[in-house]
Coordinates of C-alpha atoms and ligand atoms in Angstrom, one line a residue:
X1 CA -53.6 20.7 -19.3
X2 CA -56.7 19.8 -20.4
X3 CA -58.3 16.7 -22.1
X4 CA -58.7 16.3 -25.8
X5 CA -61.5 15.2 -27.3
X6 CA -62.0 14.1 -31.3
X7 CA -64.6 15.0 -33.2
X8 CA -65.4 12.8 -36.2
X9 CA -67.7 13.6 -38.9
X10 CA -68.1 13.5 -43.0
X11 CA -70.3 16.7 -42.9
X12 CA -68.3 19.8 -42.0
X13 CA -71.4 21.5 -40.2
X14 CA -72.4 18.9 -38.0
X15 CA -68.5 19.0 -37.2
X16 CA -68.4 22.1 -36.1
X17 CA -71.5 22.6 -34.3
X18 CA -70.0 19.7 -32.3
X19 CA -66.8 20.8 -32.1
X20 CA -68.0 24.4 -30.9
X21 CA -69.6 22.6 -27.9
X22 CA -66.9 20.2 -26.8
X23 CA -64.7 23.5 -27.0
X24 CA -67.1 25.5 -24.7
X25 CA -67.4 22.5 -21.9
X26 CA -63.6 23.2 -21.8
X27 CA -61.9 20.5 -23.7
X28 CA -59.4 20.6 -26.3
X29 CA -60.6 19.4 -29.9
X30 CA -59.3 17.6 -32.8
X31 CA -61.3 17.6 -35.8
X32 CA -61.4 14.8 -38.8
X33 CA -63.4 14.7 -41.5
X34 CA -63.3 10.7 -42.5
X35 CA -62.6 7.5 -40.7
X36 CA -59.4 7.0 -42.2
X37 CA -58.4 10.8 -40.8
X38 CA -59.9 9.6 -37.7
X39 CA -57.8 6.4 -37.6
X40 CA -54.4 8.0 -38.4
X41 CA -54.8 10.7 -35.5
X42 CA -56.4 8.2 -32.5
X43 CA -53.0 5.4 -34.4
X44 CA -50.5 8.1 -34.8
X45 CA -49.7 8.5 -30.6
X46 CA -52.1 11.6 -30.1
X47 CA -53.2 11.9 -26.5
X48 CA -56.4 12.1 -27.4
X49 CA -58.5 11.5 -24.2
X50 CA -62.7 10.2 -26.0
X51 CA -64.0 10.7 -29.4
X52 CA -67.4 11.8 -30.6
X53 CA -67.8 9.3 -33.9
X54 CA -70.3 9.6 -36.6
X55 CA -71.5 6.4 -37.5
X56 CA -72.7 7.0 -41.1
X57 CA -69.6 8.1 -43.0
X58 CA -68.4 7.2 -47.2
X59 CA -65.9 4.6 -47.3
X60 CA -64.9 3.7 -43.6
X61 CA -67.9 4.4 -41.5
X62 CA -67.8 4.5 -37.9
X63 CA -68.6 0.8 -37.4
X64 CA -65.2 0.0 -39.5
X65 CA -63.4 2.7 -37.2
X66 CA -64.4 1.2 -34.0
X67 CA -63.3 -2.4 -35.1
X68 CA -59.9 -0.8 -36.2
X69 CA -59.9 0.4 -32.7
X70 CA -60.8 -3.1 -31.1
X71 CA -58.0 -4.9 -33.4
X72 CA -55.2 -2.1 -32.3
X73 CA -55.9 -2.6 -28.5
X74 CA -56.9 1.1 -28.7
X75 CA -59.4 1.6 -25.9
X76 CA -60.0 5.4 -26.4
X77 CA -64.1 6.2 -25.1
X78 CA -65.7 6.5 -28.0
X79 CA -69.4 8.0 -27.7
X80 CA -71.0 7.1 -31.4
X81 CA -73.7 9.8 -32.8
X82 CA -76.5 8.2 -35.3
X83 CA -79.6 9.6 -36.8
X84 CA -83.1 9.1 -35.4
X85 CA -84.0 5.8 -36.5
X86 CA -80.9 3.7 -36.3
X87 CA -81.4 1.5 -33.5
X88 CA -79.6 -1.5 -35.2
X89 CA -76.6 0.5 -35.9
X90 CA -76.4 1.6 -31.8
X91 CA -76.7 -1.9 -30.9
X92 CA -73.9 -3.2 -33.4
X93 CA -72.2 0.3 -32.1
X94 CA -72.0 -1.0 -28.3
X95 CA -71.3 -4.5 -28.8
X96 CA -68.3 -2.9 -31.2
X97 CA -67.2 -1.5 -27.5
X98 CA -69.0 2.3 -28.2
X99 CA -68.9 3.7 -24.9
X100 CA -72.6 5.2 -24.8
X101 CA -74.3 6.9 -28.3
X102 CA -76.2 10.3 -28.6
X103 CA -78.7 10.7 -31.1
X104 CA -78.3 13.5 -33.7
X105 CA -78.7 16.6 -33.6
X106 CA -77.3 16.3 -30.3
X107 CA -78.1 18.7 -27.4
X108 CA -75.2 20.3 -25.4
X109 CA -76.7 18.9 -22.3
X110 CA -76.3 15.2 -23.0
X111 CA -72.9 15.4 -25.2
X112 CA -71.7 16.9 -21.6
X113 CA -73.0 14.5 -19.5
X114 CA -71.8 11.7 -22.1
X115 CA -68.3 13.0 -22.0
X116 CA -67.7 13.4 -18.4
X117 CA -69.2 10.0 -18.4
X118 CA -66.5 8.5 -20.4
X119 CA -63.9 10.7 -19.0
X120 CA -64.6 9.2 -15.9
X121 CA -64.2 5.7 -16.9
X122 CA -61.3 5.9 -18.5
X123 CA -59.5 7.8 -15.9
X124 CA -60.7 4.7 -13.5
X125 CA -60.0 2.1 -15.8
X126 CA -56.0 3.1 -14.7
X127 CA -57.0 3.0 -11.3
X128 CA -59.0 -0.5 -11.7
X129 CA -55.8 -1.8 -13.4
X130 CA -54.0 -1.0 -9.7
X131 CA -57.0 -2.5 -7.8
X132 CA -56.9 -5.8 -9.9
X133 CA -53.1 -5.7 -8.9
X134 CA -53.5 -5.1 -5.5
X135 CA -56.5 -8.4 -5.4
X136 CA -54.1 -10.3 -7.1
X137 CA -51.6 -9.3 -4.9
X138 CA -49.1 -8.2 -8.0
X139 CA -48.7 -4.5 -6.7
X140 CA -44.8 -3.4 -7.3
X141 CA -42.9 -1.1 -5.9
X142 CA -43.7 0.7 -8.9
X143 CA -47.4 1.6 -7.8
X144 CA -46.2 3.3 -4.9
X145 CA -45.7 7.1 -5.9
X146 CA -42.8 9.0 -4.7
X147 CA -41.0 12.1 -6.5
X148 CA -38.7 12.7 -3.0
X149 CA -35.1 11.4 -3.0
X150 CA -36.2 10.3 0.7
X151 CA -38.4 8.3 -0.7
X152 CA -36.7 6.9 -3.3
X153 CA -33.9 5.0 -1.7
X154 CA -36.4 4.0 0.9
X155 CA -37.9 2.4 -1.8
X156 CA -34.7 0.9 -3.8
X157 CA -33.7 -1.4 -0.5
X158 CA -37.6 -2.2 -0.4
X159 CA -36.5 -3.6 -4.1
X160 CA -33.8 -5.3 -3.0
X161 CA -35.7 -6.9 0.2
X162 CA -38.3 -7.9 -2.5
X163 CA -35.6 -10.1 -4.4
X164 CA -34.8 -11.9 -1.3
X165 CA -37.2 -13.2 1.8
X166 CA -35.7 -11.9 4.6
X167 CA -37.7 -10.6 7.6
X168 CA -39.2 -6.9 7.0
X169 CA -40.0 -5.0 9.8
X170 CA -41.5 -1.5 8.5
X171 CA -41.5 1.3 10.4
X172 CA -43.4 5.1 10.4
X173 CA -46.0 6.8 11.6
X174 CA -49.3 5.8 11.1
X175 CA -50.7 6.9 6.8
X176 CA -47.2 6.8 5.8
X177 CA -48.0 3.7 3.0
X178 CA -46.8 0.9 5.4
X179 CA -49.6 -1.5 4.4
X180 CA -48.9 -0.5 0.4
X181 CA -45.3 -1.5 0.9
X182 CA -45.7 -4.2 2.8
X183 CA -48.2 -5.6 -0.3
X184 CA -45.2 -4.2 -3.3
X185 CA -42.7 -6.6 -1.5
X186 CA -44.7 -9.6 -1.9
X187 CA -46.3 -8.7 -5.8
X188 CA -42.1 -7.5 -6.7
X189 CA -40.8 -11.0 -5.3
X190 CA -40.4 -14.4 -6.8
X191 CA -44.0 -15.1 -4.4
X192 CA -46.4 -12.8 -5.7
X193 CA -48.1 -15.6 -7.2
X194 CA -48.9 -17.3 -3.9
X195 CA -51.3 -15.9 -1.4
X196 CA -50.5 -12.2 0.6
X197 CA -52.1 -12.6 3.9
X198 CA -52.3 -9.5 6.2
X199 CA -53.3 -9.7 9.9
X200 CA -53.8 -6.7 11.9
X201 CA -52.3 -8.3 15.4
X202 CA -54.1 -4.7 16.9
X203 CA -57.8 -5.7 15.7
X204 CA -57.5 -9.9 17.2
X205 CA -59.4 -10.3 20.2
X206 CA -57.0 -11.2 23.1
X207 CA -58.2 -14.5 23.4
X208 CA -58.6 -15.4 20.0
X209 CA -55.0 -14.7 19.1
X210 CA -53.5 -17.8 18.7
X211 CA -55.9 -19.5 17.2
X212 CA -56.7 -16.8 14.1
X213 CA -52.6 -17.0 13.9
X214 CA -52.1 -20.4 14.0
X215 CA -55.5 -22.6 13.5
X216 CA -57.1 -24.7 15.9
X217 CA -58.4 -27.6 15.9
X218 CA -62.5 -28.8 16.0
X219 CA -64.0 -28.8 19.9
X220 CA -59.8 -27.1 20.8
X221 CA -62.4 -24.7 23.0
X222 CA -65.7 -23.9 23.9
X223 CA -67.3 -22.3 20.4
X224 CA -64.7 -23.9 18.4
X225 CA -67.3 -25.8 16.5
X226 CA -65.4 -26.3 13.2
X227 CA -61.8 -26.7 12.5
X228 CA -59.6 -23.7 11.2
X229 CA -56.8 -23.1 9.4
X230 CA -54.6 -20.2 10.5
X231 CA -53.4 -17.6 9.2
X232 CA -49.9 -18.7 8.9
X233 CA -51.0 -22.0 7.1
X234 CA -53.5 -19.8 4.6
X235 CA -50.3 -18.0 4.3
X236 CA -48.2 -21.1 3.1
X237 CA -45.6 -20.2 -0.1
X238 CA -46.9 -16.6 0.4
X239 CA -46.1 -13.9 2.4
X240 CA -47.6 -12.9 6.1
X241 CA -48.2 -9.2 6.6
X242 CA -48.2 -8.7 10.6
X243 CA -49.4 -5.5 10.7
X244 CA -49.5 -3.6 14.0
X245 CA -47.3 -6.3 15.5
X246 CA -46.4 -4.2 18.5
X247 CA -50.0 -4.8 19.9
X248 CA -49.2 -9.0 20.0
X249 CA -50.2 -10.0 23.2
X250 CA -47.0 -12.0 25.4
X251 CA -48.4 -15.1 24.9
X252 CA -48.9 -14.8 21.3
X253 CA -45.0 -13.1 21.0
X254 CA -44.0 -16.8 22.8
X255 CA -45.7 -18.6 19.9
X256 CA -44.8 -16.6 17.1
X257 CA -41.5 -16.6 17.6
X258 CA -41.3 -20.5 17.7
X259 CA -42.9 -20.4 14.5
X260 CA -40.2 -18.5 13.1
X261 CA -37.8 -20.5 14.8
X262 CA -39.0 -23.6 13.7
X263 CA -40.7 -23.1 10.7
X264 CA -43.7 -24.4 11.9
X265 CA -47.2 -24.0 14.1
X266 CA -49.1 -25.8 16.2
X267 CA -53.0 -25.4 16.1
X268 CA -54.8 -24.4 19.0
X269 CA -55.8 -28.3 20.3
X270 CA -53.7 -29.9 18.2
X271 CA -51.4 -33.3 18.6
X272 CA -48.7 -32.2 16.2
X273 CA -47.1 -29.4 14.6
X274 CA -47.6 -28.3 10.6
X275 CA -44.5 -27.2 8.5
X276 CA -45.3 -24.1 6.9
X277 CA -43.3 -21.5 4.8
X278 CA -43.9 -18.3 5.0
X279 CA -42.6 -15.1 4.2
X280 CA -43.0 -12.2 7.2
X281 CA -43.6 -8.9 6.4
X282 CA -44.2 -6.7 9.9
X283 CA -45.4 -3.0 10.4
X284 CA -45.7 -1.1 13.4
X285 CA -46.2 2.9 14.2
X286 CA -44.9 1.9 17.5
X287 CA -41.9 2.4 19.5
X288 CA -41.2 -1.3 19.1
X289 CA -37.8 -0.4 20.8
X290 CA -39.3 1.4 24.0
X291 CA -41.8 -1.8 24.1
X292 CA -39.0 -4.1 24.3
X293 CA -36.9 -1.7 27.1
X294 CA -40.3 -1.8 29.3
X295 CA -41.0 -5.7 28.9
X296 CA -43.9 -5.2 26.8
X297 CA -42.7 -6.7 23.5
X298 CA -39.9 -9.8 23.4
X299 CA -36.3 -8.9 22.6
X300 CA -35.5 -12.5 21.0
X301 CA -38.6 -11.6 18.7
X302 CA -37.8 -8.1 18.0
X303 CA -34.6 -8.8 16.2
X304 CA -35.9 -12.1 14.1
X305 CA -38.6 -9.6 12.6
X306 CA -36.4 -6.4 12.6
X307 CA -33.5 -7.9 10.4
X308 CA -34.1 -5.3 7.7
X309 CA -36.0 -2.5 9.1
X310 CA -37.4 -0.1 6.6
X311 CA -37.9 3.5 8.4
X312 CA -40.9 5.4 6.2
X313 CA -40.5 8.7 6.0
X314 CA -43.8 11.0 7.4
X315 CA -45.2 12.9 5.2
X316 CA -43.8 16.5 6.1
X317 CA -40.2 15.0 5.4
X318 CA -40.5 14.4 1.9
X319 CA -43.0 17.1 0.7
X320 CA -42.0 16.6 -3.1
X321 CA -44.3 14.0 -2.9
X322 CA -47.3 16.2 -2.1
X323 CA -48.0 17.4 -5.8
X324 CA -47.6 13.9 -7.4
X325 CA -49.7 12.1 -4.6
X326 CA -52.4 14.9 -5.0
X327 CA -52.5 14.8 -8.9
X328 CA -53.4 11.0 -7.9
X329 CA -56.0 10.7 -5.5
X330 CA -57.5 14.0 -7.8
X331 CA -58.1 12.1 -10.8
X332 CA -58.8 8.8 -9.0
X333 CA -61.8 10.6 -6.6
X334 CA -63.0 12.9 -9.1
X335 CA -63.7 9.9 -11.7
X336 CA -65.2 7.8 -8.2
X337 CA -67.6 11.1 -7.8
X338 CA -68.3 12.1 -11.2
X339 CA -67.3 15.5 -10.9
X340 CA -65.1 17.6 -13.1
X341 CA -62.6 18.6 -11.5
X342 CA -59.3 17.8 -13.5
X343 CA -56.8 20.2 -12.4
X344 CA -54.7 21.8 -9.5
X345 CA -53.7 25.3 -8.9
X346 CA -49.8 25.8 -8.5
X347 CA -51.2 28.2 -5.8
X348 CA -53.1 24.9 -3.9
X349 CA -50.1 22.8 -4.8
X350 CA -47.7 25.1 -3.3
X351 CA -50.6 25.2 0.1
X352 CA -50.6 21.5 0.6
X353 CA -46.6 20.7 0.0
X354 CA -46.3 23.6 2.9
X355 CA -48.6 22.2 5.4
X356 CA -47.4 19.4 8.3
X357 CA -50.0 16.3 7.5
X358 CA -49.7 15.0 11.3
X359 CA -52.2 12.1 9.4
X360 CA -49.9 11.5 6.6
X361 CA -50.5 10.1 2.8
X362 CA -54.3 9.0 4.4
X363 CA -54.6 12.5 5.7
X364 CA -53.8 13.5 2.0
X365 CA -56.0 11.3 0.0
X366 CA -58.9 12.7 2.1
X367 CA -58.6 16.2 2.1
X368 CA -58.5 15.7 -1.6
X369 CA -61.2 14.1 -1.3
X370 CA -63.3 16.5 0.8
X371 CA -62.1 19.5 -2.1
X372 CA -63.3 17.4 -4.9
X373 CA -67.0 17.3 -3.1
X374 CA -66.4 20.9 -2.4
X375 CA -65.0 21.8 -5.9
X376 CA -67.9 23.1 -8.9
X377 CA -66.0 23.9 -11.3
X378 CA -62.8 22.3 -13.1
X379 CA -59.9 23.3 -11.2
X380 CA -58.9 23.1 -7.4
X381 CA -57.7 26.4 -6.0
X382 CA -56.5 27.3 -2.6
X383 CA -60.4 27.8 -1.4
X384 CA -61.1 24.3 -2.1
X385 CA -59.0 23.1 1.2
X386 CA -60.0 26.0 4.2
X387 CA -58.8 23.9 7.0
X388 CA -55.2 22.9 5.4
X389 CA -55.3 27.2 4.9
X390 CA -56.2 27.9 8.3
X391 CA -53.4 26.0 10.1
X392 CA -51.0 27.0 8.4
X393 CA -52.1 30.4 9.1
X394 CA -52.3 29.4 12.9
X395 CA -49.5 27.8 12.7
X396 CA -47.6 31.0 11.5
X397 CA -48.9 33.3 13.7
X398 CA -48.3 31.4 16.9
X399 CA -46.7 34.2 18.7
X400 CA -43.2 32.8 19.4
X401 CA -39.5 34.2 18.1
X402 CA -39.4 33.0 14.8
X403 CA -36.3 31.4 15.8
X404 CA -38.2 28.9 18.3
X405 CA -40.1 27.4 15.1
X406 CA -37.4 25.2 13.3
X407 CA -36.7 23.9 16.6
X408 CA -40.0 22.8 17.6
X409 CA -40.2 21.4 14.0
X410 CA -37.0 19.3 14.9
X411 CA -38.6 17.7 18.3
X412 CA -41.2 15.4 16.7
X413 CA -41.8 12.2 18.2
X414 CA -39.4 9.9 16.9
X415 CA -36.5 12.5 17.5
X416 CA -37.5 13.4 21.3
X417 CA -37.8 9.1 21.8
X418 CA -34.5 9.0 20.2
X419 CA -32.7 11.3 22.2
X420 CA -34.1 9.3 25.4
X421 CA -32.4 6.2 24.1
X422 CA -28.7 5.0 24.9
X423 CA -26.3 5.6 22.5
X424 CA -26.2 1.9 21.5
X425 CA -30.0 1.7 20.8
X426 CA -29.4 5.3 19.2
X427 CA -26.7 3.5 16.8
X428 CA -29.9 0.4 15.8
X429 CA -32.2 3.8 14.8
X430 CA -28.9 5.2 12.4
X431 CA -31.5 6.1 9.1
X432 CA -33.7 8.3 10.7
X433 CA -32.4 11.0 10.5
X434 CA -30.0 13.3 12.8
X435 CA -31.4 13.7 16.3
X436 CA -31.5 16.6 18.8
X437 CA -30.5 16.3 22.8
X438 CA -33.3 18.2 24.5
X439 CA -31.2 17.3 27.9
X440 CA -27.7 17.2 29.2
X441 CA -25.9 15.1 30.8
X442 CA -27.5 15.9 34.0
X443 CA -30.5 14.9 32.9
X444 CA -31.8 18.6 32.7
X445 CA -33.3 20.1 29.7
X446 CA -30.7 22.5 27.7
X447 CA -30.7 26.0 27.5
X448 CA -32.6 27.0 24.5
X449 CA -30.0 29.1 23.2
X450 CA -27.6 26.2 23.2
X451 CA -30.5 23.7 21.0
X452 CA -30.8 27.1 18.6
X453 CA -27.6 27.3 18.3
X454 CA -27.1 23.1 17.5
X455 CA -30.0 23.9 15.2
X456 CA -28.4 26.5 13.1
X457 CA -25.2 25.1 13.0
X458 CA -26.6 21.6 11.7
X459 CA -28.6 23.4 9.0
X460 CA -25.1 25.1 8.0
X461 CA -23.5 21.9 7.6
X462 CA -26.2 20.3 6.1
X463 CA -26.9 22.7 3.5
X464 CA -23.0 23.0 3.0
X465 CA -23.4 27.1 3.8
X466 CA -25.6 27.9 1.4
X467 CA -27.2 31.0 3.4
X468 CA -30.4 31.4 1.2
X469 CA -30.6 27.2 1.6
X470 CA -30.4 27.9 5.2
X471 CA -32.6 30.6 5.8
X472 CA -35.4 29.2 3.6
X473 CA -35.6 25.9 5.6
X474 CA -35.0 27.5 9.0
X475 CA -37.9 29.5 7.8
X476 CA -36.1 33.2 8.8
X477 CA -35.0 36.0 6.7
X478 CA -31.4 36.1 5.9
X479 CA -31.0 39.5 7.7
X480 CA -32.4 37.4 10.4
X481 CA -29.9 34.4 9.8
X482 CA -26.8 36.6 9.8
X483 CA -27.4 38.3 13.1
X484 CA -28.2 35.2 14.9
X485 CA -24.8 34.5 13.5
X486 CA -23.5 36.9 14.9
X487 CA -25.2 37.0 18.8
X488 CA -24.2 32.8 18.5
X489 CA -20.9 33.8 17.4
X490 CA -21.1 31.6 14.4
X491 CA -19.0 32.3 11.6
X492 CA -21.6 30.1 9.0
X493 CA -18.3 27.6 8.5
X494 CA -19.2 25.9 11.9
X495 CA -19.4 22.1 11.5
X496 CA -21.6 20.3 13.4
X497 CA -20.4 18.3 16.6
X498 CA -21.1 14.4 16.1
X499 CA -22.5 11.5 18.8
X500 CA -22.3 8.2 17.5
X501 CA -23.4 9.3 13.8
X502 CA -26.4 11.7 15.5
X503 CA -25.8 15.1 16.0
X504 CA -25.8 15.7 19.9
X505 CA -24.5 18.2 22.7
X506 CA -21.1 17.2 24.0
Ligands
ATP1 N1 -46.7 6.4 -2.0 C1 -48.0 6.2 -2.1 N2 -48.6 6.1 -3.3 C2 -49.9 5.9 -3.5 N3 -50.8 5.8 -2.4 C3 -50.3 5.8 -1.2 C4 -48.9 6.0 -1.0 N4 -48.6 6.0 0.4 C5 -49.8 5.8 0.9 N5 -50.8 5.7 0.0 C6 -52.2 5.5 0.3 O1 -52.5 6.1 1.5 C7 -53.4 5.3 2.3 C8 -52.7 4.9 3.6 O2 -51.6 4.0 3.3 P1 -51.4 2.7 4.2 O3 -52.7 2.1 4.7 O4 -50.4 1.8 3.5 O5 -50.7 3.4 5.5 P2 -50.2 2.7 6.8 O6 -48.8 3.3 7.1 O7 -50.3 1.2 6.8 O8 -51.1 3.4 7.9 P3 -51.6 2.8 9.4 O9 -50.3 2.9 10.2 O10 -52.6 3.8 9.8 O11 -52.1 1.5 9.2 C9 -53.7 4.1 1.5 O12 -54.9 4.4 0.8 C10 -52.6 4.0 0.5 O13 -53.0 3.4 -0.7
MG2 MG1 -51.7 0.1 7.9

C-alpha cells in the first residue's frame, strides 16, 4: 500500500505537473483545486499521508488552510509551494506549522527529497509518541505488539498482574521483550505516575551491590565520598525492575530478601533502616530453578519474587508475530535512516516468519535493520536478508531423515532442562509448554524410534487428527506421515500418554 500524497493548487497546470511527479516517485495522489476542496478531503477521514499546498489561492489561500489544520489537531506534513519572491509568506508559512516550502516551479529533485523528508517525520512522530511513553514510564501493555494467541494470553495475566502489585518474575530467553513488559506493568498500573527504576543485577560490580541497591551512607567505605540513595529508595511509590536477577551475588540475595520481607533497607553504613514501598518487577533468561537446586540462588527468595511468573514465549513459538513486529521496526528504521523503503514482500514475510531467531524480537529488529541499509529501492524482498535465506537453506539441507527434524525442534533448552527436573519442579514450570523425556527411567537416553513415535502421536492429539495440520508442522509429506503411521503402528487416533500435565514416556 502506498502513501498518499495531496496536491493543492488553484491552477490546473501547475496541478498536474505536480501531480505527475509525486505519481512517478511512487506515491498515490489526490488532487484539489481550492482550499476549501483541500480542507473537506485532509477533514473528511482520508488517509492522506503529506500535502503539497499552494500558498496563493482565491478565497481560502494556503495560509487560511494550514490554520484550519492547526485548529482541527490535524497534523498532516504539509510542504507549502510559493513564488520566487515571497519570503514573508514562507516565514508566516512555517510558523503556521508548514513542514518545509519549495519554491515554484519546483524541480523533481527537491519535491522528492521534501516528501521523503516529511514522510519520515511523520512516520517517527508515532514512534516518538512511544518513546515519550516509555521516558515517562506510561508504556501499556498496549505498545507491546503481538498478533499470536501465545502471546496474547501471556499478555492478558500481564494485565491483570498490572491491576494489582504482586511480585512478577518474567521469564524467557534472552530478546523475548522482557524489559518492555516489565516497563507496560508499571505505566498499565495504578503507579505509572511514580518512578520505574530498572537495575540490571548482571551489570553491578560484586562489590558495589548492596550499596547501588540499597544506598549507603557518606565515609560507609573507602571512596564513598558522598552519601547515596539506593535504588530501592529512588524507587519509593514506584516500581523496581530487577533485571537479570539470577546473577545477584549471595550476599546481595540475603539482603534483598529482608527488604521484601520487611519492607525496608538499610544503607550500606547506616544506623537505621528506611521504610520504603516498592513494587518488584524481576526478569531472568536463567534457569532460576536449576540455580536454586545447585545453591547458587536462595530458595526463600525464589518464591517471594516468583509469585506470578510470566513464561515469554521465544520467538519461533509464536511466528504470527513476525509480520507485524517487522512492519514495525520497518517503518520505525526506515524513517531513523531516511531511506524509502515502505513496504515488505509476502515472499520476505513468509522468509522471516519461517526462520528460528535463536536472538529473538532483538534478533528481529536488527536484521530489519541491516535490510533497510541494504534496501535502494521501496520495497524489501527476500534478497534484502541473505543470511536469514541461507540458514534456512542450511538448515533444510542438513542431511538427516526428515523425520529427525521436528524432534530436534522439540529439544530446545528449556524442554531438555525440564525433562531433567523432578516431577514436582516439572508441575511449578506447568505453562511452558508439553515437554519431551530424552531418557528413561534408567537414566539412559531413549530409543529414537520411541521419542519419534511420542512426537507424532503428540502432534496427532494436538492438532485433534487433522493430517494436513500434522504433516505441515512436523514438516513431512503426508505420504510421508501415513507410512510412519503405519511402521509405528499408529492408527492417527492415538492419544498422547500424560506425566503430571507433560507429555512423558511411561
Ligand atoms: N512485542 C514487542 N513489540 C515491540 N517491540 C518489542 C517487542 N518485544 C521486544 N521488542 C523490542 O525488542 C528489543 C528487545 O526487547 P527487551 O530488551 O525487552 O528484551 P529482553 O527479553 O529484556 O532481552 P534480554 O534478556 O537480552 O535483556 C527491544 O528493542 C524491544 O523494544
Ligand atoms: Mg532485558
Amino acid at each position: 500500500m502506498s502513501q498518499v500524497v495531496l496536491v493543492v493548487d488553484d491552477d490546473p497546470v501547475q496541478r498536474r505537473l505536480v501531480e505527475a511527479m509525486v505519481q512517478r516517485f511512487g506515491y498515490e495522489v489526490l488532487t484539489a483545486d481550492s482550499g476549501d476542496a483541500a480542507l473537506t478531503l485532509l477533514t473528511g477521514g482520508n488517509p492522506i499521508d503529506a500535502v503539497v499546498l499552494d500558498l496563493v489561492m482565491p478565497d481560502l489561500d494556503g495560509l487560511g488552510v494550514l490554520a484550519r489544520l492547526r485548529d482541527a489537531g490535524i497534523g498532516t506534513p504539509v510542504i507549502v509551494q510559493t513564488a520566487h519572491g515571497g519570503i514573508d509568506n514562507v516565514v508566516s508559512a512555517m510558523r503556521a506549522g508548514a513542514a518545509d516550502f519549495v519554491v515554484k516551479p519546483v524541480g523533481p529533485e527537491r519535491l522528492q527529497v521534501s516528501l521523503r523528508n516529511a514522510l519520515a517525520a511523520k512516520a517517527l512522530a508515532g514512534e516518538l509518541q512511544r518513546i515519550k511513553r516509555k521516558q515517562e514510564g506510561t508504556l501499556t501493555i498496549d505498545d507491546v505488539i503481538s498478533r499470536s494467541p501465545a502471546m496474547q494470553s501471556v499478555l492478558r495475566a500481564v494485565e491483570k498482574a498490572a491491576a494489582s502489585v504482586i511480585p512478577v518474575l518474567i521469564e524467557g530467553e534472552s530478546g523475548v521483550g522482557k524489559e518492555l513488559i516489565a516497563r507496560a506493568i508499571h505505566g498499565s498500573g495504578g503507579r505509572r505516575a511514580k518512578p520505574f527504576i530498572a537495575v540490571n543485577c548482571g551489570a553491578l560490580p560484586e562489590t558495589l551491590v548492596e550499596s547501588i541497591l540499597f544506598g549507603h551512607e557518606k565515609g560507609a567505605f573507602t571512596g564513598a565520598t558522598e552519601k547515596h540513595t539506593g535504588k530501592f529508595i529512588e524507587a519509593d511509590g514506584g516500581t523496581l525492575f530487577l533485571d537479570e536477577v539470577g546473577e545477584l551475588p549471595l550476599p546481595a540475595q540475603v539482603k534483598l530478601l529482608r527488604a521484601l520481607q520487611e519492607g525496608e533497607v538499610e544503607p550500606v553504613g547506616g544506623r537505621k533502616s528506611v521504610k520504603v514501598d516498592v513494587r518488584i518487577v524481576s526478569a531472568t533468561n536463567r534457569d532460576l530453578i536449576a540455580d536454586v537446586k545447585a545453591s547458587r540462588f536462595r530458595e526463600d527468595l525464589f518464591y517471594r519474587l516468583h509469585v506470578f511468573p510470566v513464561n515469554v514465549p521465544p520467538l519461533r513459538r509464536r511466528p504470527e508475530d513476525v509480520p507485524e513486529l517487522t512492519r514495525h521496526f520497518l517503518t520505525r528504521i526506515a524513517a531513523e535512516e531516511g531511506k524509502r523503503v515502505r513496504a515488505i514482500t509476502g515472499e520476505a514475510l513468509a522468509l522471516l516468519s519461517r526462520y528460528r531467531w535463536p536472538g529473538n524480537v532483538r534478533q528481529l529488529e536488527n536484521t530489519v535493520f541491516r535490510a533497510v541499509v541494504l534496501a535502494d529501492g521501496e520495497e524489501i524482498g527476500v534478497s534484502e536478508f541473505p543470511q536469514i535465506a541461507a540458514q534456512i537453506d542450511d538448515d533444510n539441507a542438513t542431511p538427516v531423515q526428515p523425520a529427525l527434524e521436528p524432534v530436534t525442534a522439540l529439544i530446545d533448552p528449556w524442554v531438555a532442562r525440564e525433562a531433567s527436573l523432578a516431577p514436582a519442579e516439572r508441575h511449578s514450570l506447568a505453562g511452558m509448554g508439553p515437554t519431551l523425556r530424552l531418557t528413561d527411567t534408567r537414566g539412559e537416553v531413549r530409543p529414537l524410534e520411541d521419542i519419534e513415535s511420542e512426537v507424532i502421536r503428540f502432534a496427532l492429539s494436538h492438532y485433534r487428527g487433522q493430517m494436513s495440520e500434522v504433516a505441515r508442522r512436523l514438516k513431512i509429506g503426508r505420504s510421508t506421515l501415513y507410512r510412519k503411521l503405519e511402521e509405528l503402528e499408529l492408527d492417527g487416533k492415538e492419544a498422547p500418554i500424560k506425566v503430571n500435565g507433560a507429555i512423558g514416556a511411561p
